mmCIF file with all atom_site columns, C-alpha atoms in Angstrom:
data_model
loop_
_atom_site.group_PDB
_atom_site.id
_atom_site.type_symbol
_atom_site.label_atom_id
_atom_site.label_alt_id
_atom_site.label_comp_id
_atom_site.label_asym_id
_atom_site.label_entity_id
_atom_site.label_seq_id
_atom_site.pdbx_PDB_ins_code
_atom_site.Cartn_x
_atom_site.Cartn_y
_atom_site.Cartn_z
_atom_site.occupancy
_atom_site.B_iso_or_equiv
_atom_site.pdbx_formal_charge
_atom_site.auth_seq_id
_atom_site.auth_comp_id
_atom_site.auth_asym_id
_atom_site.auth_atom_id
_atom_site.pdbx_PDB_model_num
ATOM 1  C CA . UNK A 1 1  ? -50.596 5.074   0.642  1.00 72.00 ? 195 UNK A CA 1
ATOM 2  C CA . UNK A 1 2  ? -49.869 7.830   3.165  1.00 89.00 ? 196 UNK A CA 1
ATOM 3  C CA . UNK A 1 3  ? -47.220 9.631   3.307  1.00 87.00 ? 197 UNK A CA 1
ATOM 4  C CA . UNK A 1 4  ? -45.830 7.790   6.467  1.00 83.00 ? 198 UNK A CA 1
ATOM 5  C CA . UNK A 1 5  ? -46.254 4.413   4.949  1.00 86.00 ? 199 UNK A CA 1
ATOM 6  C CA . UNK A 1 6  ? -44.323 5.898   2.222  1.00 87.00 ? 200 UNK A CA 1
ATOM 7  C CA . UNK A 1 7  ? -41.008 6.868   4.347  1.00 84.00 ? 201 UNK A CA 1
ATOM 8  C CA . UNK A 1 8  ? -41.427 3.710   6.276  1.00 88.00 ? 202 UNK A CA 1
ATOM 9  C CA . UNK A 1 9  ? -41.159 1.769   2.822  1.00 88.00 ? 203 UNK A CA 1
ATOM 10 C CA . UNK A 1 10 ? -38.152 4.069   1.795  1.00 86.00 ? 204 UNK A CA 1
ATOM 11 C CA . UNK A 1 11 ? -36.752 3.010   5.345  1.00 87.00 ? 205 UNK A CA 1
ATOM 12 C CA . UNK A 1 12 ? -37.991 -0.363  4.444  1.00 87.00 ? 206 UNK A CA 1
ATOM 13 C CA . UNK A 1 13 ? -35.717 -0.491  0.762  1.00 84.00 ? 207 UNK A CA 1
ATOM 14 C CA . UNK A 1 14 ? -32.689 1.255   2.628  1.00 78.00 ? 208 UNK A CA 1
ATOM 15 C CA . UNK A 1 15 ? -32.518 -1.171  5.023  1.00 80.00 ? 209 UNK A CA 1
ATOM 16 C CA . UNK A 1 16 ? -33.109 -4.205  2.658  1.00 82.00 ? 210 UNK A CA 1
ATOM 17 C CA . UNK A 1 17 ? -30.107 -2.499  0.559  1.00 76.00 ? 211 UNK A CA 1
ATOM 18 C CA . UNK A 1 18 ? -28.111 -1.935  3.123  1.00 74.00 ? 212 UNK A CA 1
ATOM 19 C CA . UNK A 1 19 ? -27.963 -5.742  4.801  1.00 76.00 ? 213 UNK A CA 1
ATOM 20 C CA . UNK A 1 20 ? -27.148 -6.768  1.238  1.00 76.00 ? 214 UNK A CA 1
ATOM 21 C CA . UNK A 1 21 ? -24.062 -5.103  0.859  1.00 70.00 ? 215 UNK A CA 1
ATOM 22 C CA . UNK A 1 22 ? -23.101 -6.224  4.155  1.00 71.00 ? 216 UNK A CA 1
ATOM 23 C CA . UNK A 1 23 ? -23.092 -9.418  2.974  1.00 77.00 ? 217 UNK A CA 1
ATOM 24 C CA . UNK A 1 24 ? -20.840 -8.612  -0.047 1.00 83.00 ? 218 UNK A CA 1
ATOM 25 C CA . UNK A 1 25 ? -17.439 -9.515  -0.242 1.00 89.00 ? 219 UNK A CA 1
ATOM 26 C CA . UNK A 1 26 ? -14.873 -8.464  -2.441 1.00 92.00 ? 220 UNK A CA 1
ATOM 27 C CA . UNK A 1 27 ? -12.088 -10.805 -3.473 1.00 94.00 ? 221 UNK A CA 1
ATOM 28 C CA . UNK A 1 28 ? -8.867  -9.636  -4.974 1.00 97.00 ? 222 UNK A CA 1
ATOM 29 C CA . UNK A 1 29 ? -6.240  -11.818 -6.875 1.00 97.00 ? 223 UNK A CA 1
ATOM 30 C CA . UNK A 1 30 ? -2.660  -11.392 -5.659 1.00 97.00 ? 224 UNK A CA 1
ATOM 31 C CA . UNK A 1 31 ? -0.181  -11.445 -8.195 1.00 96.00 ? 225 UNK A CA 1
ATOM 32 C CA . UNK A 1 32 ? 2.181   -14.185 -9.225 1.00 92.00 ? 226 UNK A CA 1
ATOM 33 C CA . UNK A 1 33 ? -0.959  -16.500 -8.195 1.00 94.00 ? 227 UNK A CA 1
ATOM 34 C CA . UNK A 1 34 ? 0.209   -15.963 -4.297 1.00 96.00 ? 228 UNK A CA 1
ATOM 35 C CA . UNK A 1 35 ? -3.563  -15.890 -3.005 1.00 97.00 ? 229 UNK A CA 1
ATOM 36 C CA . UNK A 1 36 ? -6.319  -13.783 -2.703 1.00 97.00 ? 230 UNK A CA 1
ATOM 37 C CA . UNK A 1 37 ? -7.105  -10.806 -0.504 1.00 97.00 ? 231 UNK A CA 1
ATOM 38 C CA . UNK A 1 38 ? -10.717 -10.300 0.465  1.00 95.00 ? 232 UNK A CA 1
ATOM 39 C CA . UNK A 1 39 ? -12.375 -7.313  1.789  1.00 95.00 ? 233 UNK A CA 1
ATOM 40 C CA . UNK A 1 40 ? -16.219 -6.430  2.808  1.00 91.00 ? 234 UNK A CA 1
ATOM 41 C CA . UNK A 1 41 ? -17.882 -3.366  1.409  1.00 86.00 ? 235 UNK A CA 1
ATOM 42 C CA . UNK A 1 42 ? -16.544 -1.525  3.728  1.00 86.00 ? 236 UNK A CA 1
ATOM 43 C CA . UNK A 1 43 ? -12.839 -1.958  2.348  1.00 89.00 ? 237 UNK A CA 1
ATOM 44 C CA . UNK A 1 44 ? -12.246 -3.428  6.272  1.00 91.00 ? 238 UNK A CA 1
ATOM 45 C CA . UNK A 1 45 ? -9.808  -6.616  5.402  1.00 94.00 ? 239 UNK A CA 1
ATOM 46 C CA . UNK A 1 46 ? -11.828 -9.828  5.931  1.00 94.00 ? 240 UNK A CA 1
ATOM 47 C CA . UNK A 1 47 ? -8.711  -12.694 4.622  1.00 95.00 ? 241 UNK A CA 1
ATOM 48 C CA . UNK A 1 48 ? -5.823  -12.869 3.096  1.00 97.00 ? 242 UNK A CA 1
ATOM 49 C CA . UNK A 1 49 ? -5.224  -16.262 1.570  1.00 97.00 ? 243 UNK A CA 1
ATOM 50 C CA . UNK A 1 50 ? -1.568  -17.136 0.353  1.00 96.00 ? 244 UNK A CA 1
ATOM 51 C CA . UNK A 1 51 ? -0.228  -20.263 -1.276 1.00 95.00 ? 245 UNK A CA 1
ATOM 52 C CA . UNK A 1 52 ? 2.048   -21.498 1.121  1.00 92.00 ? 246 UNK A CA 1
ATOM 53 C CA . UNK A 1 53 ? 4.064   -23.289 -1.561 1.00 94.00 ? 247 UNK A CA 1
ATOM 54 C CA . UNK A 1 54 ? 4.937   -20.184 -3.640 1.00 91.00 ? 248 UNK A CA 1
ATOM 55 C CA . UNK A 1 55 ? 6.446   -18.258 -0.996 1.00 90.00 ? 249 UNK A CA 1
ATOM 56 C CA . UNK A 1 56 ? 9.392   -19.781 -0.453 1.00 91.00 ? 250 UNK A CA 1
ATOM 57 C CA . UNK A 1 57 ? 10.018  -18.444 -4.140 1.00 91.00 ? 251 UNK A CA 1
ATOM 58 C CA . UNK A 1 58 ? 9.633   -14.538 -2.908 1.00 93.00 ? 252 UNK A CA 1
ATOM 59 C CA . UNK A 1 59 ? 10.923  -12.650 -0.823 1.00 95.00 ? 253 UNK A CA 1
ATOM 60 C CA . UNK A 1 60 ? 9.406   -10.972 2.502  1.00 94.00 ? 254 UNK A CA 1
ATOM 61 C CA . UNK A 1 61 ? 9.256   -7.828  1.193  1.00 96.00 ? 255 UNK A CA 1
ATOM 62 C CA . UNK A 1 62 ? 8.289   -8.804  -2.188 1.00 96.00 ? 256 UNK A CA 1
ATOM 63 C CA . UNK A 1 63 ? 5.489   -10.556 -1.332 1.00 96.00 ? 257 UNK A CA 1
ATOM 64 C CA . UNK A 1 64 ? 4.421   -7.990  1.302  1.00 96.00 ? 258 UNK A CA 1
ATOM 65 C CA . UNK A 1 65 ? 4.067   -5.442  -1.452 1.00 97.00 ? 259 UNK A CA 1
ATOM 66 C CA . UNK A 1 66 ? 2.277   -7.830  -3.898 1.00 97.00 ? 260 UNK A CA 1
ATOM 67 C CA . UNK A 1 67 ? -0.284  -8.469  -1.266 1.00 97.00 ? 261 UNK A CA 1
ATOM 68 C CA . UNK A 1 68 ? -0.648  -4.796  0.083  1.00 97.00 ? 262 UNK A CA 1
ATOM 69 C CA . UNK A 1 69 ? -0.948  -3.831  -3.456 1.00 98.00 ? 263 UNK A CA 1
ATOM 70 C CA . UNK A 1 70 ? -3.888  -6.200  -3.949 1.00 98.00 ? 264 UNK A CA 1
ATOM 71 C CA . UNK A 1 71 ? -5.478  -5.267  -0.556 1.00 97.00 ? 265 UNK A CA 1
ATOM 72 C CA . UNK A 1 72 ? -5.320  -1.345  -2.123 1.00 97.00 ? 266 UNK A CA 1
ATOM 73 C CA . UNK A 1 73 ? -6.938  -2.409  -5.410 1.00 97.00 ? 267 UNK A CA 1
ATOM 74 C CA . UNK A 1 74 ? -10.108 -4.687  -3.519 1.00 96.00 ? 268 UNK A CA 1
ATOM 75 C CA . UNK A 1 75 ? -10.467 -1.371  -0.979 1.00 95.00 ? 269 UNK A CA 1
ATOM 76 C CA . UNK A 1 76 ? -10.629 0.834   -4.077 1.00 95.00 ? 270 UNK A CA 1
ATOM 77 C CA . UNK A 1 77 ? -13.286 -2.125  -5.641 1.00 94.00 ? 271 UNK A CA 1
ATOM 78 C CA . UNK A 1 78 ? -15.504 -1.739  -2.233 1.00 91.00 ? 272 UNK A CA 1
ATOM 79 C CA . UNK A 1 79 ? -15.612 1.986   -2.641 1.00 89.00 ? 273 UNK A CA 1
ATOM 80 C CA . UNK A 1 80 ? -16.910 2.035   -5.889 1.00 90.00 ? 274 UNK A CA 1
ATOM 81 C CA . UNK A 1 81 ? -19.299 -1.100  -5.398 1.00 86.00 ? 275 UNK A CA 1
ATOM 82 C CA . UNK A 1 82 ? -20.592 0.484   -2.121 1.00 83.00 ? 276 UNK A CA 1
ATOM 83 C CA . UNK A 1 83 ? -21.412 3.630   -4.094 1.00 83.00 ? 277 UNK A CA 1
ATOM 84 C CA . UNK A 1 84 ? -23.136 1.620   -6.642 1.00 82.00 ? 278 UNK A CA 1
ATOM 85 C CA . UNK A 1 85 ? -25.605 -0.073  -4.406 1.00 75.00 ? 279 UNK A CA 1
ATOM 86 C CA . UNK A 1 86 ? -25.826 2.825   -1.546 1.00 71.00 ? 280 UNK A CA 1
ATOM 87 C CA . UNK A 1 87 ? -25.357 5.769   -3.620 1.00 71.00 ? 281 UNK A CA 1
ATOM 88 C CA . UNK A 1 88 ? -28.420 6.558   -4.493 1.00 55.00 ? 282 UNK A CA 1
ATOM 89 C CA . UNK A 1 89 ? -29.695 5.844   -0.588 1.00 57.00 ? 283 UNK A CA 1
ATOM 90 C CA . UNK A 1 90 ? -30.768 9.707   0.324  1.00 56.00 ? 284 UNK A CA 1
ATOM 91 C CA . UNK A 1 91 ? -30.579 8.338   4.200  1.00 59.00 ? 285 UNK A CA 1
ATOM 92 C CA . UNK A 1 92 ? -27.003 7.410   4.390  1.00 57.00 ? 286 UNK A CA 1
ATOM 93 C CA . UNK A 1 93 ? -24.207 8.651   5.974  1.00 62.00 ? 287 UNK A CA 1
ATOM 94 C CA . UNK A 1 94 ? -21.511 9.443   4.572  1.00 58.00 ? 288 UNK A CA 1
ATOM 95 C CA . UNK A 1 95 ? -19.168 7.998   6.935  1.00 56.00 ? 289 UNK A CA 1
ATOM 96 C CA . UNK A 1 96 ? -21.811 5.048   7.759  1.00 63.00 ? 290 UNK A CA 1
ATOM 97 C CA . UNK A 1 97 ? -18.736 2.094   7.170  1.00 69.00 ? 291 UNK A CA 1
#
């Protein structure tokens, strides 16, 4: 194998490891069983999905910090799952997302 085959199988495996954490997304309960928050890999918010019958029970502001406080903890989850699978890519940016 030459050493161009080589980098274009490295470019090959980045590539492969970078669509699959595209596809990844991470889901984070809210508290008092109000939803879930999702987020891609990227931390970028993808949902937020609230049990409509449980609000009535909160209020506004209550349930705006239970769900910001789950979106914080599924971004922090994306950050450390994005490392894991494109850490060890030499070829990525650091600001890629």
């Amino acid at each position: 194998m030459t050493e161009l085959d080589e980098g274009r199988n490295r470019m090959a495996q980045a590539g492969k490891r970078r669509a699959e954490a595209d596809a990844k997304i991470i889901g984070e309960k809210i508290e008092h069983r109000l939803g879930v928050v999702q987020v891609d890999i990227c931390g970028s918010l993808r949902a937020i999905e609230l049990d409509h019958r449980l609000l009535p029970e909160l209020a506004e502001e209550r349930v705006a910090e239970l769900v910001t406080a789950a979106v914080h903890r599924a971004e922090r989850k994306a950050g450390e799952l994005r490392e894991i699978v494109l850490g060890a890519d030499p070829m990525r940016e650091e600001d890629e997302c």
